[in-house]
PDB file of C-alpha atoms in Angstrom:
ATOM      1  CA  MET A  21       0.581   4.189 -27.542  1.00 96.00           C
ATOM      2  CA  LYS A  22       2.881   2.320 -25.149  1.00 97.00           C
ATOM      3  CA  ILE A  23       1.637   2.115 -21.554  1.00 98.00           C
ATOM      4  CA  GLY A  24       4.419   0.549 -19.254  1.00 96.00           C
ATOM      5  CA  LYS A  25       5.778  -2.043 -21.319  1.00 94.00           C
ATOM      6  CA  LYS A  26       3.198  -2.948 -23.568  1.00 97.00           C
ATOM      7  CA  GLU A  27       2.248  -1.593 -26.883  1.00 97.00           C
ATOM      8  CA  PHE A  28      -1.749  -1.194 -27.851  1.00 98.00           C
ATOM      9  CA  ASN A  29      -1.836  -0.942 -31.777  1.00 96.00           C
ATOM     10  CA  LEU A  30      -4.566   2.040 -32.457  1.00 95.00           C
ATOM     11  CA  ASN A  31      -4.355   0.962 -35.720  1.00 93.00           C
ATOM     12  CA  GLY A  32      -5.534  -1.564 -35.443  1.00 92.00           C
ATOM     13  CA  ASN A  33      -8.277  -3.972 -35.495  1.00 95.00           C
ATOM     14  CA  GLU A  34      -8.295  -4.524 -31.713  1.00 96.00           C
ATOM     15  CA  ALA A  35      -9.682  -2.624 -28.667  1.00 98.00           C
ATOM     16  CA  TYR A  36      -9.209  -3.238 -24.822  1.00 98.00           C
ATOM     17  CA  ILE A  37     -10.512  -3.845 -21.991  1.00 98.00           C
ATOM     18  CA  MET A  38      -9.235  -1.472 -18.294  1.00 98.00           C
ATOM     19  CA  GLY A  39     -10.537  -3.386 -15.147  1.00 98.00           C
ATOM     20  CA  ILE A  40     -11.515  -1.368 -12.228  1.00 98.00           C
ATOM     21  CA  LEU A  41     -10.233  -2.676  -9.092  1.00 96.00           C
ATOM     22  CA  ASN A  42     -12.183   0.013  -5.941  1.00 93.00           C
ATOM     23  CA  VAL A  43     -10.089  -0.218  -3.052  1.00 90.00           C
ATOM     24  CA  THR A  44     -12.559   1.685  -1.750  1.00 80.00           C
ATOM     25  CA  PRO A  45     -14.725   0.707   1.428  1.00 69.00           C
ATOM     26  CA  ASP A  46     -17.874   2.876  -0.522  1.00 52.00           C
ATOM     27  CA  SER A  47     -17.271   2.699  -4.031  1.00 45.00           C
ATOM     28  CA  PHE A  48     -21.177   2.566  -5.725  1.00 43.00           C
ATOM     29  CA  SER A  49     -20.787  -0.952  -7.589  1.00 46.00           C
ATOM     30  CA  ASP A  50     -18.223  -3.256  -5.676  1.00 47.00           C
ATOM     31  CA  GLY A  51     -17.506  -1.138  -2.581  1.00 45.00           C
ATOM     32  CA  GLY A  52     -15.317  -3.037   0.010  1.00 45.00           C
ATOM     33  CA  LYS A  53     -14.766  -5.752  -2.065  1.00 47.00           C
ATOM     34  CA  PHE A  54     -11.043  -5.740  -3.516  1.00 48.00           C
ATOM     35  CA  ASN A  55     -10.247  -3.436  -0.106  1.00 52.00           C
ATOM     36  CA  GLU A  56      -7.764  -6.166   1.569  1.00 79.00           C
ATOM     37  CA  ILE A  57      -4.167  -6.584  -0.476  1.00 88.00           C
ATOM     38  CA  ASP A  58      -5.368 -10.362  -1.217  1.00 89.00           C
ATOM     39  CA  GLN A  59      -8.755  -9.735  -2.770  1.00 91.00           C
ATOM     40  CA  ALA A  60      -7.571  -7.003  -4.143  1.00 92.00           C
ATOM     41  CA  LEU A  61      -4.697  -9.357  -6.389  1.00 95.00           C
ATOM     42  CA  PHE A  62      -7.267 -12.102  -7.339  1.00 95.00           C
ATOM     43  CA  GLN A  63      -9.262  -9.910  -8.180  1.00 96.00           C
ATOM     44  CA  ALA A  64      -6.504  -8.544 -10.998  1.00 97.00           C
ATOM     45  CA  GLU A  65      -5.568 -11.848 -11.463  1.00 97.00           C
ATOM     46  CA  LYS A  66      -9.005 -12.759 -12.040  1.00 98.00           C
ATOM     47  CA  MET A  67      -9.162  -9.685 -14.771  1.00 98.00           C
ATOM     48  CA  ILE A  68      -6.379 -10.036 -16.380  1.00 98.00           C
ATOM     49  CA  LYS A  69      -7.405 -14.260 -17.520  1.00 98.00           C
ATOM     50  CA  ASP A  70     -10.698 -13.103 -18.260  1.00 98.00           C
ATOM     51  CA  GLY A  71      -8.647 -10.454 -20.337  1.00 98.00           C
ATOM     52  CA  ALA A  72      -7.784  -7.357 -19.030  1.00 98.00           C
ATOM     53  CA  ALA A  73      -4.990  -5.230 -21.411  1.00 98.00           C
ATOM     54  CA  ILE A  74      -5.243  -2.692 -17.870  1.00 98.00           C
ATOM     55  CA  ILE A  75      -5.888  -2.718 -14.589  1.00 98.00           C
ATOM     56  CA  ASP A  76      -7.470   0.269 -13.088  1.00 98.00           C
ATOM     57  CA  VAL A  77      -6.372   1.005  -9.561  1.00 97.00           C
ATOM     58  CA  GLY A  78      -9.137   3.142  -7.551  1.00 94.00           C
ATOM     59  CA  GLY A  79      -8.269   4.807  -4.494  1.00 92.00           C
ATOM     60  CA  GLU A  80     -11.566   7.241  -3.698  1.00 88.00           C
ATOM     61  CA  SER A  81     -15.100   6.896  -5.486  1.00 74.00           C
ATOM     62  CA  THR A  82     -16.272   9.230  -6.762  1.00 67.00           C
ATOM     63  CA  ARG A  83     -20.072   8.258  -7.513  1.00 66.00           C
ATOM     64  CA  PRO A  84     -22.372  10.716  -7.428  1.00 63.00           C
ATOM     65  CA  ASN A  85     -22.573  11.837  -3.694  1.00 65.00           C
ATOM     66  CA  TYR A  86     -18.757  10.203  -2.539  1.00 64.00           C
ATOM     67  CA  THR A  87     -17.437  11.120   0.466  1.00 71.00           C
ATOM     68  CA  MET A  88     -13.927  13.737  -1.049  1.00 81.00           C
ATOM     69  CA  ILE A  89     -10.954  12.108   0.950  1.00 87.00           C
ATOM     70  CA  SER A  90      -7.127  13.978   2.173  1.00 92.00           C
ATOM     71  CA  GLU A  91      -4.728  12.764   0.466  1.00 94.00           C
ATOM     72  CA  GLU A  92      -2.631  10.618   2.562  1.00 94.00           C
ATOM     73  CA  GLU A  93      -6.069   8.427   3.108  1.00 93.00           C
ATOM     74  CA  GLU A  94      -5.457   7.585  -0.449  1.00 95.00           C
ATOM     75  CA  ILE A  95      -1.546   7.007  -1.094  1.00 95.00           C
ATOM     76  CA  GLU A  96      -2.230   5.071   1.750  1.00 93.00           C
ATOM     77  CA  ARG A  97      -4.947   2.873   0.336  1.00 92.00           C
ATOM     78  CA  VAL A  98      -3.356   2.850  -3.160  1.00 95.00           C
ATOM     79  CA  LEU A  99       0.002   2.035  -2.276  1.00 96.00           C
ATOM     80  CA  PRO A 100       0.955  -1.611  -0.795  1.00 94.00           C
ATOM     81  CA  VAL A 101      -2.000  -2.574  -4.084  1.00 95.00           C
ATOM     82  CA  ILE A 102       0.061  -0.905  -6.913  1.00 97.00           C
ATOM     83  CA  GLU A 103       2.779  -2.056  -5.762  1.00 96.00           C
ATOM     84  CA  LYS A 104       2.092  -5.227  -5.484  1.00 95.00           C
ATOM     85  CA  LEU A 105      -0.127  -5.707  -8.340  1.00 97.00           C
ATOM     86  CA  LYS A 106       3.810  -4.318  -9.915  1.00 97.00           C
ATOM     87  CA  GLU A 107       5.541  -7.237  -8.399  1.00 96.00           C
ATOM     88  CA  SER A 108       2.901  -9.826  -9.347  1.00 96.00           C
ATOM     89  CA  PHE A 109       1.966  -9.271 -13.275  1.00 97.00           C
ATOM     90  CA  ASP A 110       3.611  -7.387 -16.383  1.00 96.00           C
ATOM     91  CA  THR A 111      -0.577  -5.775 -17.069  1.00 98.00           C
ATOM     92  CA  PRO A 112       0.124  -2.399 -17.118  1.00 98.00           C
ATOM     93  CA  ILE A 113      -1.375  -0.471 -13.729  1.00 98.00           C
ATOM     94  CA  SER A 114      -3.253   2.402 -14.000  1.00 98.00           C
ATOM     95  CA  LEU A 115      -4.280   5.185 -11.209  1.00 98.00           C
ATOM     96  CA  ASP A 116      -7.754   6.697 -11.139  1.00 98.00           C
ATOM     97  CA  THR A 117      -7.286   9.798  -9.364  1.00 97.00           C
ATOM     98  CA  TYR A 118      -7.344  13.972  -9.886  1.00 97.00           C
ATOM     99  CA  LYS A 119      -4.894  14.652  -6.734  1.00 97.00           C
ATOM    100  CA  SER A 120      -1.434  15.202  -7.704  1.00 98.00           C
ATOM    101  CA  LYS A 121      -0.276  13.896  -4.653  1.00 98.00           C
ATOM    102  CA  VAL A 122      -1.589  10.933  -4.775  1.00 98.00           C
ATOM    103  CA  ALA A 123       0.100  10.552  -8.870  1.00 98.00           C
ATOM    104  CA  GLN A 124       2.842  11.780  -7.944  1.00 98.00           C
ATOM    105  CA  ALA A 125       3.196   8.383  -5.265  1.00 98.00           C
ATOM    106  CA  GLY A 126       1.486   6.085  -8.010  1.00 98.00           C
ATOM    107  CA  ILE A 127       4.487   7.441 -10.488  1.00 98.00           C
ATOM    108  CA  GLN A 128       6.398   6.775  -8.042  1.00 98.00           C
ATOM    109  CA  ALA A 129       5.875   3.006  -6.818  1.00 97.00           C
ATOM    110  CA  GLY A 130       5.399   2.830 -10.228  1.00 98.00           C
ATOM    111  CA  VAL A 131       2.038   2.966 -12.212  1.00 98.00           C
ATOM    112  CA  ASP A 132       1.457   3.293 -15.808  1.00 98.00           C
ATOM    113  CA  LEU A 133      -1.632   5.149 -16.662  1.00 98.00           C
ATOM    114  CA  ILE A 134      -2.712   8.727 -14.728  1.00 98.00           C
ATOM    115  CA  ASN A 135      -6.311   7.947 -15.257  1.00 98.00           C
ATOM    116  CA  ASP A 136      -8.063  11.430 -14.375  1.00 98.00           C
ATOM    117  CA  ILE A 137     -11.439  12.427 -14.509  1.00 97.00           C
ATOM    118  CA  TRP A 138     -11.041  15.993 -14.458  1.00 98.00           C
ATOM    119  CA  GLY A 139      -9.185  16.194 -17.550  1.00 98.00           C
ATOM    120  CA  LEU A 140      -5.712  18.343 -14.798  1.00 98.00           C
ATOM    121  CA  LYS A 141      -8.647  21.043 -14.512  1.00 98.00           C
ATOM    122  CA  TRP A 142      -8.525  20.614 -10.365  1.00 97.00           C
ATOM    123  CA  ASP A 143      -5.113  20.289  -9.543  1.00 97.00           C
ATOM    124  CA  GLU A 144      -3.120  22.864 -10.724  1.00 97.00           C
ATOM    125  CA  ASP A 145       0.284  20.409 -10.796  1.00 98.00           C
ATOM    126  CA  MET A 146      -1.826  17.485 -11.840  1.00 98.00           C
ATOM    127  CA  ALA A 147      -0.273  17.331 -16.173  1.00 98.00           C
ATOM    128  CA  LYS A 148       3.380  18.887 -14.405  1.00 98.00           C
ATOM    129  CA  VAL A 149       3.649  15.698 -12.131  1.00 98.00           C
ATOM    130  CA  ILE A 150       2.260  13.325 -15.409  1.00 98.00           C
ATOM    131  CA  ALA A 151       3.968  15.238 -17.892  1.00 98.00           C
ATOM    132  CA  ARG A 152       7.953  14.792 -15.352  1.00 98.00           C
ATOM    133  CA  GLY A 153       6.630  11.328 -15.299  1.00 98.00           C
ATOM    134  CA  GLN A 154       6.679  10.002 -18.569  1.00 98.00           C
ATOM    135  CA  VAL A 155       3.404   7.920 -17.995  1.00 98.00           C
ATOM    136  CA  ALA A 156       0.608   7.543 -20.213  1.00 98.00           C
ATOM    137  CA  ALA A 157      -3.079  10.350 -19.281  1.00 98.00           C
ATOM    138  CA  CYS A 158      -6.428   9.428 -19.867  1.00 98.00           C
ATOM    139  CA  LEU A 159      -8.400  12.774 -20.068  1.00 98.00           C
ATOM    140  CA  MET A 160     -11.788  12.416 -19.200  1.00 98.00           C
ATOM    141  CA  HIS A 161     -14.844  15.045 -19.579  1.00 98.00           C
ATOM    142  CA  ASN A 162     -15.575  17.274 -16.251  1.00 98.00           C
ATOM    143  CA  ARG A 163     -17.440  20.478 -15.073  1.00 97.00           C
ATOM    144  CA  LYS A 164     -18.429  21.110 -11.289  1.00 95.00           C
ATOM    145  CA  GLU A 165     -22.666  22.034 -13.441  1.00 93.00           C
ATOM    146  CA  ALA A 166     -23.805  20.659 -16.473  1.00 92.00           C
ATOM    147  CA  LYS A 167     -25.502  23.817 -17.193  1.00 95.00           C
ATOM    148  CA  TYR A 168     -24.918  23.487 -21.665  1.00 98.00           C
ATOM    149  CA  HIS A 169     -25.922  25.311 -24.192  1.00 97.00           C
ATOM    150  CA  ARG A 170     -24.785  23.502 -27.357  1.00 98.00           C
ATOM    151  CA  PHE A 171     -23.836  20.215 -25.372  1.00 98.00           C
ATOM    152  CA  MET A 172     -21.769  17.971 -27.707  1.00 98.00           C
ATOM    153  CA  GLU A 173     -19.888  21.742 -29.070  1.00 98.00           C
ATOM    154  CA  GLU A 174     -19.256  22.062 -24.833  1.00 98.00           C
ATOM    155  CA  VAL A 175     -17.457  18.782 -24.749  1.00 98.00           C
ATOM    156  CA  LEU A 176     -15.410  18.218 -27.637  1.00 98.00           C
ATOM    157  CA  ASN A 177     -14.254  22.376 -26.106  1.00 98.00           C
ATOM    158  CA  ASP A 178     -13.575  21.046 -22.679  1.00 98.00           C
ATOM    159  CA  LEU A 179     -11.499  18.094 -23.870  1.00 98.00           C
ATOM    160  CA  GLU A 180      -9.744  20.213 -26.037  1.00 98.00           C
ATOM    161  CA  ASP A 181      -8.886  22.569 -23.125  1.00 98.00           C
ATOM    162  CA  SER A 182      -7.426  19.800 -21.617  1.00 98.00           C
ATOM    163  CA  VAL A 183      -4.964  18.615 -23.979  1.00 98.00           C
ATOM    164  CA  GLU A 184      -4.080  22.367 -24.358  1.00 98.00           C
ATOM    165  CA  ILE A 185      -3.132  22.083 -20.595  1.00 98.00           C
ATOM    166  CA  ALA A 186      -1.287  19.107 -21.763  1.00 98.00           C
ATOM    167  CA  ILE A 187       0.468  20.239 -24.394  1.00 98.00           C
ATOM    168  CA  ALA A 188       1.798  23.485 -21.909  1.00 98.00           C
ATOM    169  CA  ALA A 189       2.586  20.837 -19.775  1.00 98.00           C
ATOM    170  CA  GLY A 190       5.188  18.889 -21.746  1.00 98.00           C
ATOM    171  CA  MET A 191       2.976  16.318 -21.380  1.00 98.00           C
ATOM    172  CA  ASP A 192       3.653  12.972 -24.579  1.00 97.00           C
ATOM    173  CA  MET A 193       0.968  13.961 -27.030  1.00 98.00           C
ATOM    174  CA  SER A 194       1.477  10.032 -28.193  1.00 97.00           C
ATOM    175  CA  LYS A 195       0.542   8.534 -24.517  1.00 98.00           C
ATOM    176  CA  ILE A 196      -2.619  10.820 -24.338  1.00 98.00           C
ATOM    177  CA  ILE A 197      -6.657   8.834 -24.101  1.00 98.00           C
ATOM    178  CA  LEU A 198      -9.862  10.602 -24.166  1.00 98.00           C
ATOM    179  CA  ASP A 199     -12.093   9.521 -22.529  1.00 98.00           C
ATOM    180  CA  PRO A 200     -16.198  11.952 -22.516  1.00 98.00           C
ATOM    181  CA  GLY A 201     -17.526  10.765 -19.330  1.00 98.00           C
ATOM    182  CA  VAL A 202     -20.203   9.726 -18.844  1.00 98.00           C
ATOM    183  CA  GLY A 203     -22.298  10.315 -16.213  1.00 97.00           C
ATOM    184  CA  PHE A 204     -20.511  13.394 -15.580  1.00 97.00           C
ATOM    185  CA  ALA A 205     -21.716  16.708 -15.385  1.00 98.00           C
ATOM    186  CA  LYS A 206     -24.945  15.108 -17.414  1.00 98.00           C
ATOM    187  CA  ASP A 207     -28.337  13.890 -17.454  1.00 97.00           C
ATOM    188  CA  LEU A 208     -29.467  10.997 -18.116  1.00 98.00           C
ATOM    189  CA  SER A 209     -30.351  12.507 -22.237  1.00 98.00           C
ATOM    190  CA  GLN A 210     -26.662  13.922 -21.529  1.00 98.00           C
ATOM    191  CA  ASN A 211     -25.171  10.061 -21.119  1.00 98.00           C
ATOM    192  CA  LEU A 212     -27.164   9.088 -23.751  1.00 98.00           C
ATOM    193  CA  GLU A 213     -26.282  11.513 -26.421  1.00 98.00           C
ATOM    194  CA  VAL A 214     -22.454  11.619 -25.930  1.00 98.00           C
ATOM    195  CA  ILE A 215     -22.816   7.626 -26.483  1.00 98.00           C
ATOM    196  CA  LYS A 216     -24.606   8.254 -29.664  1.00 98.00           C
ATOM    197  CA  GLN A 217     -22.149  11.237 -30.556  1.00 98.00           C
ATOM    198  CA  ILE A 218     -19.353   9.702 -29.118  1.00 98.00           C
ATOM    199  CA  ASP A 219     -17.438   9.100 -32.629  1.00 97.00           C
ATOM    200  CA  GLN A 220     -17.239  13.091 -32.569  1.00 98.00           C
ATOM    201  CA  LEU A 221     -14.172  12.374 -30.133  1.00 98.00           C
ATOM    202  CA  HIS A 222     -12.644  11.470 -33.597  1.00 98.00           C
ATOM    203  CA  SER A 223     -12.321  14.784 -34.559  1.00 98.00           C
ATOM    204  CA  LEU A 224      -9.335  15.087 -31.732  1.00 98.00           C
ATOM    205  CA  GLY A 225      -7.284  13.194 -33.021  1.00 98.00           C
ATOM    206  CA  PHE A 226      -7.218  10.618 -29.985  1.00 98.00           C
ATOM    207  CA  PRO A 227      -7.924   7.362 -28.979  1.00 98.00           C
ATOM    208  CA  ILE A 228     -11.427   6.981 -27.108  1.00 98.00           C
ATOM    209  CA  LEU A 229     -11.789   5.108 -23.749  1.00 98.00           C
ATOM    210  CA  LEU A 230     -15.462   4.379 -22.915  1.00 98.00           C
ATOM    211  CA  GLY A 231     -16.592   3.867 -19.152  1.00 98.00           C
ATOM    212  CA  THR A 232     -19.828   3.253 -18.795  1.00 98.00           C
ATOM    213  CA  SER A 233     -19.721   0.266 -16.722  1.00 98.00           C
ATOM    214  CA  ARG A 234     -22.980  -0.085 -13.988  1.00 97.00           C
ATOM    215  CA  LYS A 235     -23.422   3.334 -14.873  1.00 98.00           C
ATOM    216  CA  SER A 236     -27.517   5.393 -13.784  1.00 97.00           C
ATOM    217  CA  VAL A 237     -27.196   5.851 -17.424  1.00 98.00           C
ATOM    218  CA  ILE A 238     -28.204   2.042 -17.718  1.00 98.00           C
ATOM    219  CA  GLY A 239     -30.113   2.193 -14.790  1.00 98.00           C
ATOM    220  CA  LEU A 240     -32.543   4.455 -15.242  1.00 98.00           C
ATOM    221  CA  SER A 241     -32.244   3.422 -18.789  1.00 98.00           C
ATOM    222  CA  LEU A 242     -33.492   0.255 -17.800  1.00 98.00           C
ATOM    223  CA  ASP A 243     -35.223   1.011 -14.769  1.00 98.00           C
ATOM    224  CA  LEU A 244     -32.824  -1.370 -12.637  1.00 98.00           C
ATOM    225  CA  PRO A 245     -30.078  -1.732  -9.676  1.00 97.00           C
ATOM    226  CA  VAL A 246     -26.590  -1.551  -9.952  1.00 96.00           C
ATOM    227  CA  ASP A 247     -25.747  -5.122  -9.927  1.00 95.00           C
ATOM    228  CA  GLN A 248     -28.438  -6.154 -12.413  1.00 97.00           C
ATOM    229  CA  ARG A 249     -26.999  -3.795 -15.423  1.00 98.00           C
ATOM    230  CA  GLU A 250     -24.172  -5.968 -17.255  1.00 98.00           C
ATOM    231  CA  GLU A 251     -26.285  -6.347 -20.120  1.00 98.00           C
ATOM    232  CA  GLY A 252     -26.672  -2.752 -20.468  1.00 98.00           C
ATOM    233  CA  THR A 253     -23.044  -2.017 -20.505  1.00 98.00           C
ATOM    234  CA  ILE A 254     -22.710  -4.978 -22.259  1.00 98.00           C
ATOM    235  CA  ALA A 255     -24.598  -2.521 -25.527  1.00 98.00           C
ATOM    236  CA  THR A 256     -23.026   0.248 -24.826  1.00 98.00           C
ATOM    237  CA  THR A 257     -19.829  -1.778 -24.944  1.00 98.00           C
ATOM    238  CA  VAL A 258     -20.269  -3.119 -28.591  1.00 98.00           C
ATOM    239  CA  ILE A 259     -21.700   0.595 -29.608  1.00 98.00           C
ATOM    240  CA  GLY A 260     -18.731   2.230 -29.360  1.00 98.00           C
ATOM    241  CA  ARG A 261     -16.953  -0.567 -29.988  1.00 98.00           C
ATOM    242  CA  MET A 262     -19.195   0.020 -33.381  1.00 98.00           C
ATOM    243  CA  LYS A 263     -17.986   3.735 -33.438  1.00 98.00           C
ATOM    244  CA  GLY A 264     -13.989   3.493 -33.118  1.00 98.00           C
ATOM    245  CA  CYS A 265     -13.550   3.636 -29.202  1.00 98.00           C
ATOM    246  CA  LYS A 266     -10.533   1.751 -28.491  1.00 98.00           C
ATOM    247  CA  PHE A 267     -10.200   1.274 -24.387  1.00 98.00           C
ATOM    248  CA  PHE A 268     -12.945   0.431 -22.225  1.00 98.00           C
ATOM    249  CA  ARG A 269     -13.459   0.512 -18.967  1.00 98.00           C
ATOM    250  CA  VAL A 270     -15.309  -2.070 -16.887  1.00 98.00           C
ATOM    251  CA  HIS A 271     -16.537  -3.969 -13.456  1.00 97.00           C
ATOM    252  CA  ASN A 272     -17.252  -7.331 -15.332  1.00 98.00           C
ATOM    253  CA  VAL A 273     -14.298  -7.626 -17.528  1.00 98.00           C
ATOM    254  CA  GLU A 274     -15.484 -11.552 -18.996  1.00 98.00           C
ATOM    255  CA  ALA A 275     -18.153 -10.097 -20.435  1.00 98.00           C
ATOM    256  CA  ASN A 276     -17.101  -7.416 -22.138  1.00 98.00           C
ATOM    257  CA  TYR A 277     -14.610  -9.349 -23.287  1.00 98.00           C
ATOM    258  CA  ARG A 278     -16.635 -11.721 -25.044  1.00 98.00           C
ATOM    259  CA  ALA A 279     -18.739  -9.477 -26.909  1.00 98.00           C
ATOM    260  CA  LEU A 280     -15.443  -7.061 -28.146  1.00 98.00           C
ATOM    261  CA  LYS A 281     -14.011 -10.411 -29.836  1.00 98.00           C
ATOM    262  CA  MET A 282     -17.384 -10.533 -31.482  1.00 98.00           C
ATOM    263  CA  THR A 283     -18.467  -8.032 -32.779  1.00 98.00           C
ATOM    264  CA  GLU A 284     -14.655  -7.604 -33.940  1.00 98.00           C
ATOM    265  CA  ALA A 285     -14.819 -10.451 -35.870  1.00 97.00           C
ATOM    266  CA  ILE A 286     -18.419  -9.329 -37.299  1.00 97.00           C
ATOM    267  CA  LEU A 287     -17.034  -6.204 -38.458  1.00 96.00           C
ATOM    268  CA  TYR A 288     -13.454  -7.353 -39.029  1.00 94.00           C
TER     269      TYR A 288
END
């Protein structure tokens, strides 16, 4: 898979870290810390040195009970950071958005991947924008109501629907990643189940991204606040790698990169 200028070997033994760069004042984990351009660049540089293969820029927090912002405000937050990142580094840049106008602005600024938490289902123009831009896409499982009869079967069906939207819009199938959506439209037991059964997603034929970093599934399982969920995150990274995940979206790049490398040393 080619994302930006970088080739990702999905048939080999290596998995990849996507480092989270929130340029939001209200992110649940690092809100306000990296929303100044210099601070964002410094953090991106550190994550790349620590092993990040992709930097994921987010301009709107998607934590529980988040405040939705306008497309214009989101663009104003992310564009200056994206432009500086593209000037400064060769590392592929991802944009975490579900709004087509924001995605369009990001692609024009040089974004290499669109990370859509609604799997192309929130904004009907999103798939066409990605197809025209010829960029990679991560399609996450989500739904408006967390009601299931056959949980894993429905997760797979929902993701399949996202893939069908991508195909209909003419998106490049060689540039699609799927994300089971830990922490979105799922309760604690369902979040644990989707991590445990994540290898079922291989049946869809796309590389899998696991994003659990500091999320409530860890906080509730261990009864810990956001700033004490690092070991829990690493445990999910190791399990995800053992189940064949190829991408891991995390805040603490260094710790998760080391855990991945150790896991791979044992497995391969």
